[in-house]
Coordinates of C-alpha atoms in Angstrom, one line a residue:
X28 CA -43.8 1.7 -177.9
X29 CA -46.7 3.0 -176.1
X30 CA -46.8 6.2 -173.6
X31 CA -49.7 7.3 -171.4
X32 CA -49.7 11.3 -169.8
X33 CA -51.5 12.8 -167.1
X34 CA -51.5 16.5 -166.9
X35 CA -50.6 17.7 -163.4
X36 CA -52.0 20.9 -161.8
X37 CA -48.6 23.0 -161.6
X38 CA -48.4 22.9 -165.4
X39 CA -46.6 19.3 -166.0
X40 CA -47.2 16.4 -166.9
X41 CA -46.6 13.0 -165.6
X42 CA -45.0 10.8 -169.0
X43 CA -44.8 7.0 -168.8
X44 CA -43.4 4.9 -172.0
X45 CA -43.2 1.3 -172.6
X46 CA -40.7 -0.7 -174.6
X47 CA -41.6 -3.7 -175.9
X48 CA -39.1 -6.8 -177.4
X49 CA -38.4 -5.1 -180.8
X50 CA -37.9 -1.6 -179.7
X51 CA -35.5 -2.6 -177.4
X52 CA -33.6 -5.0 -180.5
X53 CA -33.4 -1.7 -182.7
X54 CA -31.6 0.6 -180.2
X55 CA -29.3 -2.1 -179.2
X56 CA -28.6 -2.5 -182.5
X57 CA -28.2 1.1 -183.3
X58 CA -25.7 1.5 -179.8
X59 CA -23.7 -1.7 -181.4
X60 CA -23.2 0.0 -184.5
X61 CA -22.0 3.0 -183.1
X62 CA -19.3 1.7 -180.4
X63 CA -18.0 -0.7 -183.3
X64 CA -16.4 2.3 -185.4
X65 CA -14.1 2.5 -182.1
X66 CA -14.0 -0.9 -180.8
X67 CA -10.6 -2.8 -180.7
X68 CA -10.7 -6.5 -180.4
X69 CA -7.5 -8.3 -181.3
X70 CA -7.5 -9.7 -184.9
X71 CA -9.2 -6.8 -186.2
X72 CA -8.4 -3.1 -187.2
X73 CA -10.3 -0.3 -184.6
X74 CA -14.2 -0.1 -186.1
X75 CA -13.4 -3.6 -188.7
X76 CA -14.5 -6.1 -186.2
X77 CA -18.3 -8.2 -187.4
X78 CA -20.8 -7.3 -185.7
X79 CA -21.8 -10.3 -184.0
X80 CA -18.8 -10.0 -182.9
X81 CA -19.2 -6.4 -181.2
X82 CA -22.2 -8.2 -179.7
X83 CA -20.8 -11.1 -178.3
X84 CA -17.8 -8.7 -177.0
X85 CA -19.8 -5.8 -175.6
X86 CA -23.4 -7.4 -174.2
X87 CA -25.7 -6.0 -172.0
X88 CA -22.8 -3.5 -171.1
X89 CA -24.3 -1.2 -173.8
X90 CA -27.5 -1.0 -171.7
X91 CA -27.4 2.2 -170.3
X92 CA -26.1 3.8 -173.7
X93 CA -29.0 2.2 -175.7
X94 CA -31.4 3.3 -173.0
X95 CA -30.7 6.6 -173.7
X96 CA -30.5 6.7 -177.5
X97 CA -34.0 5.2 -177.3
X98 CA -35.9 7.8 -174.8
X99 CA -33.9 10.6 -176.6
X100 CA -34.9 9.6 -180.0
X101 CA -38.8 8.7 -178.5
X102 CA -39.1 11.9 -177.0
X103 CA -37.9 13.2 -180.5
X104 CA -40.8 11.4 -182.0
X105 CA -43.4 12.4 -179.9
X106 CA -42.5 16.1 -179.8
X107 CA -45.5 16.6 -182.5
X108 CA -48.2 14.1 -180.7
X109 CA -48.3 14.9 -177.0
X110 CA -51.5 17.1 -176.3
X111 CA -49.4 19.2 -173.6
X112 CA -45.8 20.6 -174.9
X113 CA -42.7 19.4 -173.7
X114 CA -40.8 22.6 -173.2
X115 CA -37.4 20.7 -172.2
X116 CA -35.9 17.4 -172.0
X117 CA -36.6 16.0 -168.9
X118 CA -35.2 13.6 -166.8
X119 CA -36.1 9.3 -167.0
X120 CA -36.9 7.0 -164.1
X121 CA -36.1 3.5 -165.2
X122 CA -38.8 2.1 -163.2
X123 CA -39.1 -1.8 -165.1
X124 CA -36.0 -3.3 -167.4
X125 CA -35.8 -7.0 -168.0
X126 CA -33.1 -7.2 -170.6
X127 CA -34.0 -8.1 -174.4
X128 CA -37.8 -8.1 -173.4
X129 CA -39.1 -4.7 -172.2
X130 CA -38.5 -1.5 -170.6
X131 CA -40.5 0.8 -168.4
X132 CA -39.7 4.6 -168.3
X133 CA -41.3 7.3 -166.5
X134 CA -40.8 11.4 -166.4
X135 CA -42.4 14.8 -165.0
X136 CA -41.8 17.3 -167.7
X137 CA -43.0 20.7 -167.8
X138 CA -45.2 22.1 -170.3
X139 CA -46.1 25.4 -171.1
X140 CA -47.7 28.1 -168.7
X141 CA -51.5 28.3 -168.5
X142 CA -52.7 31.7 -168.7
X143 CA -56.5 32.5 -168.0
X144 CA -56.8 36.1 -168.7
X145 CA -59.0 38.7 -167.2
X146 CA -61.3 40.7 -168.6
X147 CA -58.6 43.2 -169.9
X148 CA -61.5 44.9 -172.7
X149 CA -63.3 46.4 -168.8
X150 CA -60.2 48.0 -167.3
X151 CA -61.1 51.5 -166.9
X152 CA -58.1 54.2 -166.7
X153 CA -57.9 57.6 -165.7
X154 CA -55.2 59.9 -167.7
X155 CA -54.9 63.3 -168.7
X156 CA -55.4 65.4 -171.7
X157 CA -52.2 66.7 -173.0
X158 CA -52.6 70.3 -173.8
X159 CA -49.8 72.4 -174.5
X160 CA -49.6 76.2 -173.7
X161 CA -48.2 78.9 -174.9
X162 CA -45.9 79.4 -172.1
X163 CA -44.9 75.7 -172.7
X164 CA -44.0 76.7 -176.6
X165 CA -41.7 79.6 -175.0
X166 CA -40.1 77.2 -172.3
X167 CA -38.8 75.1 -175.2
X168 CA -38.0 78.5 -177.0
X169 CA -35.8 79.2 -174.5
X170 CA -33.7 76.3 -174.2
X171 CA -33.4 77.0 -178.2
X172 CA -32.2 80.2 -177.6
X173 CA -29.7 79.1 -175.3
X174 CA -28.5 75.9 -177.6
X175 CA -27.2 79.1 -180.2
X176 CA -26.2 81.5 -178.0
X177 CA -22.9 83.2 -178.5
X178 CA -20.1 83.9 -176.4
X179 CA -19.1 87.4 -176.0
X180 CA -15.6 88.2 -174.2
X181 CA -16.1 90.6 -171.8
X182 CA -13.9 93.7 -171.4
X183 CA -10.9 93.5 -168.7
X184 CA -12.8 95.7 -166.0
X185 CA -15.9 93.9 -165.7
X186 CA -16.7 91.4 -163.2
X187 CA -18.4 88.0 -163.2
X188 CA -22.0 87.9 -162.8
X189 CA -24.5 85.0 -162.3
X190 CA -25.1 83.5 -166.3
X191 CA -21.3 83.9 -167.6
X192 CA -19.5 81.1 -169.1
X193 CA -15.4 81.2 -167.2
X194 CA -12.2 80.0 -168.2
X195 CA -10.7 79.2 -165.1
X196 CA -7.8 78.0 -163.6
X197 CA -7.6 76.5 -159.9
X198 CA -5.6 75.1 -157.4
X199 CA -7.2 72.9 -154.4
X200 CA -5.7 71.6 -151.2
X201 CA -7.2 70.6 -147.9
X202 CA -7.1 73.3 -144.9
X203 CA -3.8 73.4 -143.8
X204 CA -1.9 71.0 -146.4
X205 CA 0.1 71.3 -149.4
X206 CA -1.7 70.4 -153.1
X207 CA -1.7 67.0 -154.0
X208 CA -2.3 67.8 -157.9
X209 CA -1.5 70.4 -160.1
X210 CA -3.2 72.8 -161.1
X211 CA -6.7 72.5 -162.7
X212 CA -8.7 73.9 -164.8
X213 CA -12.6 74.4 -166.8
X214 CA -13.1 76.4 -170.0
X215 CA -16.8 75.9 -169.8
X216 CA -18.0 76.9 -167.0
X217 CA -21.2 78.7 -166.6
X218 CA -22.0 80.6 -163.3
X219 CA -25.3 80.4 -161.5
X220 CA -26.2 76.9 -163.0
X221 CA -28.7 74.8 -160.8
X222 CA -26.7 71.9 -160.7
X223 CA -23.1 73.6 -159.8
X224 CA -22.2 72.9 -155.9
X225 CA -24.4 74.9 -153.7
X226 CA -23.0 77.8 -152.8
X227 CA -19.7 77.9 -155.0
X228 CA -20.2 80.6 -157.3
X229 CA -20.7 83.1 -154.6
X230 CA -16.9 83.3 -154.2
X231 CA -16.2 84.3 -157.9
X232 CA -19.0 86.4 -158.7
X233 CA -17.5 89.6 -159.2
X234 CA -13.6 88.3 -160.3
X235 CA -12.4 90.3 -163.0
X236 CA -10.3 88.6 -165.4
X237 CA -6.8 88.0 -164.4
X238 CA -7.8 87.8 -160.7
X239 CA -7.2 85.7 -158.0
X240 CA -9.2 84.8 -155.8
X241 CA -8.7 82.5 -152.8
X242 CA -11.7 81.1 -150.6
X243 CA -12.5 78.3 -148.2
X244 CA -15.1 76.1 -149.6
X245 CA -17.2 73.1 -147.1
X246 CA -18.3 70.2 -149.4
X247 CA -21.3 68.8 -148.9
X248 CA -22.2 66.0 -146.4
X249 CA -23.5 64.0 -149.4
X250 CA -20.9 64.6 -152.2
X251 CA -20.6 61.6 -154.1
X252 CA -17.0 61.6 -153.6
X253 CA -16.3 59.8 -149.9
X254 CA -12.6 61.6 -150.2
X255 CA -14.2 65.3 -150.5
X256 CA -17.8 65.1 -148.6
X257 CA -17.7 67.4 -146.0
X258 CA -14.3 68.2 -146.0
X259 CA -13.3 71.7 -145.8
X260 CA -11.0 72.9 -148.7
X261 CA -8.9 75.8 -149.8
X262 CA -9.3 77.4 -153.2
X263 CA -7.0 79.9 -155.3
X264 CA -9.1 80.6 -158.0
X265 CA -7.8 82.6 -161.7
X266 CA -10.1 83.5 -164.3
X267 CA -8.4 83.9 -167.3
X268 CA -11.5 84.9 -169.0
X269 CA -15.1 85.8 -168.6
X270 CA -17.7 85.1 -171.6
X271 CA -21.1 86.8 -171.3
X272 CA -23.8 84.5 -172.6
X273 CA -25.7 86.7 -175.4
X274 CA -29.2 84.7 -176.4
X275 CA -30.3 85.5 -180.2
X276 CA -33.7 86.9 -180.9
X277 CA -36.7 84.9 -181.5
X278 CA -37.2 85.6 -185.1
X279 CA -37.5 83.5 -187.8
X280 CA -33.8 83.9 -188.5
X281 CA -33.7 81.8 -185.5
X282 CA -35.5 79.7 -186.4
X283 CA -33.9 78.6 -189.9
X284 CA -30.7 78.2 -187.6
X285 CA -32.0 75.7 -185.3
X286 CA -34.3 73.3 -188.1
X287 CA -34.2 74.6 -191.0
X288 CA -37.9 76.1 -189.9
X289 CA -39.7 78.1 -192.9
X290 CA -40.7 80.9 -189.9
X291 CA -40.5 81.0 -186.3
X292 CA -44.3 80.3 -186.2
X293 CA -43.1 77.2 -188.4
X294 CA -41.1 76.3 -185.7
X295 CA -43.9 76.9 -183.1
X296 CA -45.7 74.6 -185.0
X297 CA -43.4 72.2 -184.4
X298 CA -42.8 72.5 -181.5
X299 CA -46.3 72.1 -180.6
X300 CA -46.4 68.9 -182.7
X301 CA -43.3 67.5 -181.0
X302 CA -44.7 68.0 -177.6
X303 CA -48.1 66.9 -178.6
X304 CA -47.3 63.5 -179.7
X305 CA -43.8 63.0 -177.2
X306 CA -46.0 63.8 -174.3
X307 CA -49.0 61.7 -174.8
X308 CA -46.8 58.8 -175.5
X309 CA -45.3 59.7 -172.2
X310 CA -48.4 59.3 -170.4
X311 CA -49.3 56.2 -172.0
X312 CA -46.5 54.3 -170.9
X313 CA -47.1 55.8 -167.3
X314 CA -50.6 54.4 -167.6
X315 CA -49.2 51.0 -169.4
X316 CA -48.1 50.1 -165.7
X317 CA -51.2 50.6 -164.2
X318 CA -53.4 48.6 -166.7
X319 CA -51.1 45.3 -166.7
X320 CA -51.2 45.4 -162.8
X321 CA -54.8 45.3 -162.8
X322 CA -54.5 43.0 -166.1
X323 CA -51.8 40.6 -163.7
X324 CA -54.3 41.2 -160.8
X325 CA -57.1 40.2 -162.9
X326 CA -55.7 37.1 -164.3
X327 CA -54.8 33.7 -163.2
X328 CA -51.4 31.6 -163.8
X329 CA -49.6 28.6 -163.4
X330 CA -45.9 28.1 -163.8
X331 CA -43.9 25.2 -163.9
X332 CA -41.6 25.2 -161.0
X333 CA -38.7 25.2 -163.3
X334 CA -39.7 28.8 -164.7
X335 CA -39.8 30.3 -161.1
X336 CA -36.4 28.8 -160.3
X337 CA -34.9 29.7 -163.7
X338 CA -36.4 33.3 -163.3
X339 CA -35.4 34.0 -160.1
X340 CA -31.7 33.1 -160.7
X341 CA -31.6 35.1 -163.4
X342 CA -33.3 38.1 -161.2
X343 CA -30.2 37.4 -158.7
X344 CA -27.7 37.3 -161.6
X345 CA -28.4 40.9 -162.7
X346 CA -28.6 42.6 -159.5
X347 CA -25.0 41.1 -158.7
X348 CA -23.7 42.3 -161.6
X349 CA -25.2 45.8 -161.2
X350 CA -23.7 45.5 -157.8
X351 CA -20.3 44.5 -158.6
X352 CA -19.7 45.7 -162.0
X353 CA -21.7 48.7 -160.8
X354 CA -23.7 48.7 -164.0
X355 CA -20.3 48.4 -166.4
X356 CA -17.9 45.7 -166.2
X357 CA -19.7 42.2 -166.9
X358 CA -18.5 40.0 -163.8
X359 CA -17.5 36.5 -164.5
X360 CA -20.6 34.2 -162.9
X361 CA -18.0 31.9 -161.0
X362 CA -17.3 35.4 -159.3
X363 CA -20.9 35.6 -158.0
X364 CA -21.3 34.9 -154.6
X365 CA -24.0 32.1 -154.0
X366 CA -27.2 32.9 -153.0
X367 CA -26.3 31.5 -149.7
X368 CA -23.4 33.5 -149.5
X369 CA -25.6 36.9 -149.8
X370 CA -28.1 36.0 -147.9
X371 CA -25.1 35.2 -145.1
X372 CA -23.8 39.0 -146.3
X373 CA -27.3 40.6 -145.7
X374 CA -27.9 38.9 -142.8
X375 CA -31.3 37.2 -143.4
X376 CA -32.0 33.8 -143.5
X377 CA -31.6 32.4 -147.2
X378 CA -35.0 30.8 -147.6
X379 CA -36.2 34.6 -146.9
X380 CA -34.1 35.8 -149.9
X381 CA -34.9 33.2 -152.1
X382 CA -38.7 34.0 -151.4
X383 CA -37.7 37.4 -152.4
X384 CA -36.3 36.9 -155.8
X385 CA -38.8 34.4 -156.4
X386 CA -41.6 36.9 -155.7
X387 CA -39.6 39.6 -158.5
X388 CA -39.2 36.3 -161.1
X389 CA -43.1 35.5 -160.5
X390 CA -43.9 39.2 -161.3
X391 CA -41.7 39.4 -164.4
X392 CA -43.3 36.3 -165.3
X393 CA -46.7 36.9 -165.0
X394 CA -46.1 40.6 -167.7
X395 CA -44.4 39.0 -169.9
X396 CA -47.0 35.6 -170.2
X397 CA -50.2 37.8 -169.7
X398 CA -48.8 40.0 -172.8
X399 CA -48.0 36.8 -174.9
X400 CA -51.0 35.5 -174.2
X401 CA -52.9 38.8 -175.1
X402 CA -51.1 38.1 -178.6
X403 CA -52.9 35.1 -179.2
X404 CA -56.1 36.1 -178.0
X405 CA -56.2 39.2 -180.0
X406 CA -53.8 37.6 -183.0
X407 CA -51.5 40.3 -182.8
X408 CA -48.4 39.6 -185.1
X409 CA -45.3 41.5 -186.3
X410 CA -45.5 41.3 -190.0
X411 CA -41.9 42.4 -192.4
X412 CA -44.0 45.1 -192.9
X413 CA -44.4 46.2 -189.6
X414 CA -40.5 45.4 -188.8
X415 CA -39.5 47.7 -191.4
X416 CA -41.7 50.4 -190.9
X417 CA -40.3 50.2 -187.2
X418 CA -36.3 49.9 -188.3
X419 CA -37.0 53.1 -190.6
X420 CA -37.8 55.1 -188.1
X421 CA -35.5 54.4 -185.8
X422 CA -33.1 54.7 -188.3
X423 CA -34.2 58.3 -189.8
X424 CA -33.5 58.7 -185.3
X425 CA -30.2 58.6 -185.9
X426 CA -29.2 59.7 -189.2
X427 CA -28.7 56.4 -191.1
X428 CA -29.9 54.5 -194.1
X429 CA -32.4 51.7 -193.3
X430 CA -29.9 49.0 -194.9
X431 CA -26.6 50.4 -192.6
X432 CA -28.7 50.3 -189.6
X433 CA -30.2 46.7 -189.7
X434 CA -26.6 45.7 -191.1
X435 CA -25.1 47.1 -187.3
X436 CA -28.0 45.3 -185.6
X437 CA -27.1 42.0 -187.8
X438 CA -23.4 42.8 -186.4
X439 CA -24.1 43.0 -183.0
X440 CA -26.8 39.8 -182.9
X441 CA -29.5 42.0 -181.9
X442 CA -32.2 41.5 -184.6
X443 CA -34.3 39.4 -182.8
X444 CA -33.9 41.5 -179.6
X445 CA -35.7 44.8 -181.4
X446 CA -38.2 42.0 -183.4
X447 CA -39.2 41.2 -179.8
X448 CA -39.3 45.0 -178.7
X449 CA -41.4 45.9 -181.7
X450 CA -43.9 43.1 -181.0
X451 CA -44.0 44.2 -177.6
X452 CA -44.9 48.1 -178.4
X453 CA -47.7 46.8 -180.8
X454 CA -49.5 44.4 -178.1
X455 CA -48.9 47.3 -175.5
X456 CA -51.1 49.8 -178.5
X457 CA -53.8 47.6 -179.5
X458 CA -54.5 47.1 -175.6
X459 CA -54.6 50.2 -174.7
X460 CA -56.5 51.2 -177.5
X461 CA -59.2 48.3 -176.0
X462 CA -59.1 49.3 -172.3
X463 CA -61.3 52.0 -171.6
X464 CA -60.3 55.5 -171.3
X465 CA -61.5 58.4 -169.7
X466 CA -59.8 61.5 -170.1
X467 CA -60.5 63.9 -167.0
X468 CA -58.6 66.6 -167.6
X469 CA -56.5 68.9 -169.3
X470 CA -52.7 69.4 -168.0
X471 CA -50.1 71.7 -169.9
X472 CA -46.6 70.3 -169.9
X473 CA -45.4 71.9 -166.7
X474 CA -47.8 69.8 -165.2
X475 CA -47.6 66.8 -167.0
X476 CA -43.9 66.4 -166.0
X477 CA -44.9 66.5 -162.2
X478 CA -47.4 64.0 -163.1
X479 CA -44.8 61.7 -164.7
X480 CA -42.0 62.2 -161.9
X481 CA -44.9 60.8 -159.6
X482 CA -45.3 64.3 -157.9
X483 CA -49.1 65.0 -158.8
X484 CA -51.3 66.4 -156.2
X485 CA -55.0 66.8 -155.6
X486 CA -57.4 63.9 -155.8
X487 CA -57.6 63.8 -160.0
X488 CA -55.6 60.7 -159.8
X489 CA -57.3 58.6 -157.3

């Protein structure tokens, strides 16, 4: 046998293998062999029948079969000695066959990506310094404070006020019609929270226990609930009992309540620490974004058509099932509307929405390859050590023994998965521990969480 390959521009290579007399001879042979186990032919028990005989009986009809066995086991063989990688099996042309003499065989298959990265060790990044403030230490104090706060029952003659935690009973029904439910109820509600629906607790502030109170209440346009937005509904409201919200000091009993803390400046300390470190990892993966754009921008790429299409099917395949299972159910595929089919939905013209997804498969593409290809060129490698060092702490997260935890990710197949991640994180470090930094100015956390939600002002970022 002899093959010849010619690398093509769009990452694949042209393959073309020649059969000669005796390589033809073996796979016949081989095909013979394994049609005679089943073969009847009258005289002889199924698979007892000579061989010749199997020959003489079955002919050139085996043709196809041994044409096969032949490329699939070539393509086996040269797996190890083709200079580009064969990343799949691809599919033969029989351009020459003259039976018993020789065979011509030609193929595109697709090789790897080529990657030509940019200069990654010159991307310069702007980020802040994370600096946390006092007032930032008594912000977190506070929502300690309110995590063991105690509920105090208020006496029979006092009112609600803004703060209290209600037992309440209720009974809804649209303007002018009877209830459709029964009567509801909430044993936790607190009064005056931000998220509560605008406007509601204005008609109970002031209910004394064992009141009842009815009030018309106008849902919002935008309630998530299409049966209740904007509809205007009639409440009779009981509170059956009224809990004022008593905070504990900040003292270091506190503090040995909440952690275990030594002191409440222990727990500062903490705190701080906390904040610190979950902060500046914060802004890091902010920044992350920006550096692999520019790295991606920066870079060069060439994918085998077969990625794109692969890529971008599997782009369409997820958004249809976070449309129709709404991020929950997993929809059968055969319930997956073609790509035609949406594109007939949505009104645009399919080639458009292929386009689309293709551009989101090339993207994905191009992050994940431009981080691989960082690995080689910096060596980075997830040693056991590193894996275990990872699966401690993420055990130590959530109260388990390193053994019980990796014995649950065993169970639910997802080793590899959280390998992958791990090896992910560490090329994401050692990059951005090579791009360079500058750090041009300080923000306290109050400002660092505008910063993150994309709501930073001024010119610092530009």
């Amino acid at each position: 046998m002899e093959f010849k390959t010619k690398k093509n521009q769009n990452a694949s290579v042209d393959l073309k293998l020649t059969f000669d007399k005796n390589d033809l001879e073996k796979a016949f042979e081989k095909t013979y062999k394994e049609k005679q186990k089943d073969l009847k032919i009258p005289g002889f028990r199924p698979g007892k029948a000579p061989i010749e005989m199997v020959k003489r009986h079955l002919g050139d009809s085996v043709a196809n079969d041994a044409i096969n066995l032949l490329l699939l086991e070539t393509v086996s063989e040269l797996s190890g000695k083709l200079e580009h990688k064969m990343v799949r099996f691809p599919k033969f042309t029989v351009e020459d066959y003259v039976p018993e003499k020789s065979l011509v065989a030609t193929a595109v298959y697709d090789t790897d990506p080529e990657v030509s990265l940019g200069k990654y060790k010159k991307i310069k990044i702007k980020l802040p310094e994370v600096q946390v403030t006092d007032e930032d230490i008594n912000e977190e104090l506070q929502l300690v404070r309110k995590q063991l706060a105690r509920k105090l029952l208020r006496e029979p003659g006092e009112g609600a006020e803004s703060g209290d935690i209600v037992d309440m009973e209720f009974e809804v029904k649209e303007e002018g019609q009877e209830p459709k439910n029964a009567k509801n109820g909430s044993s936790d509600y607190k009064l005056g929270e931000p998220n509560n629906l605008p406007g509601f607790d204005d008609n109970l502030y002031g209910i004394k226990t064992g009141e009842t109170k009815n009030f018309f209440y106008t849902y919002p346009n935008d309630y998530p609930r299409e049966d209740l937005a904007g509809k205007k509904m009639e409440f009779a409201m009981t509170l059956k009992a009224i809990y004022k919200e008593v905070l504990p000091e900040l003292d270091d009993d506190l503090a040995s309540e909440y952690d275990g803390s030594s002191s409440l400046q222990a727990l500062k300390d903490k705190i701080k620490a906390d904040l610190q470190k979950n902060y500046t990892e914060a802004v890091k993966s902010k920044k992350m974004e920006d550096i692999y754009k520019e790295l991606v921008a920066d870079s060069k790429f060439v994918f085998p058509e077969s990625y794109l299409t692969e890529e971008s099917e599997h782009v369409y395949q997820n958004m249809m099932q976070d449309v129709l299972g709404r991020g929950q159910a997993r929809i059968p595929k055969e319930q997956i509307p073609s790509i035609e089919k949406y594109a007939e939905m949505v009104g645009k013209p399919v080639e458009e929405v292929r386009d689309s997804f293709k551009t989101i498969a090339e993207n994905r593409l191009k992050g994940y390859f431009s981080r691989q290809k960082l690995a080689s060129a910096e060596n980075i490698v997830l040693t056991d050590e590193d894996f275990d060092r990872e699966i401690s702490t993420l055990a130590s997260r959530y109260g388990m023994p390193d053994a019980d935890f990796k014995k649950e990710l065993e169970k639910g197949k997802l080793l590899e998965t959280y390998r992958d991640n791990f090896l992910a994180k560490k090329i994401d470090d050692t990059l951005f521990q090579l791009v360079e930094k500058k750090y041009n100015e300080k923000m306290s956390i109050r400002q660092l969480k505008e910063f993150l939600s994309n709501k930073e002002t001024g010119e610092v970022w530009q």
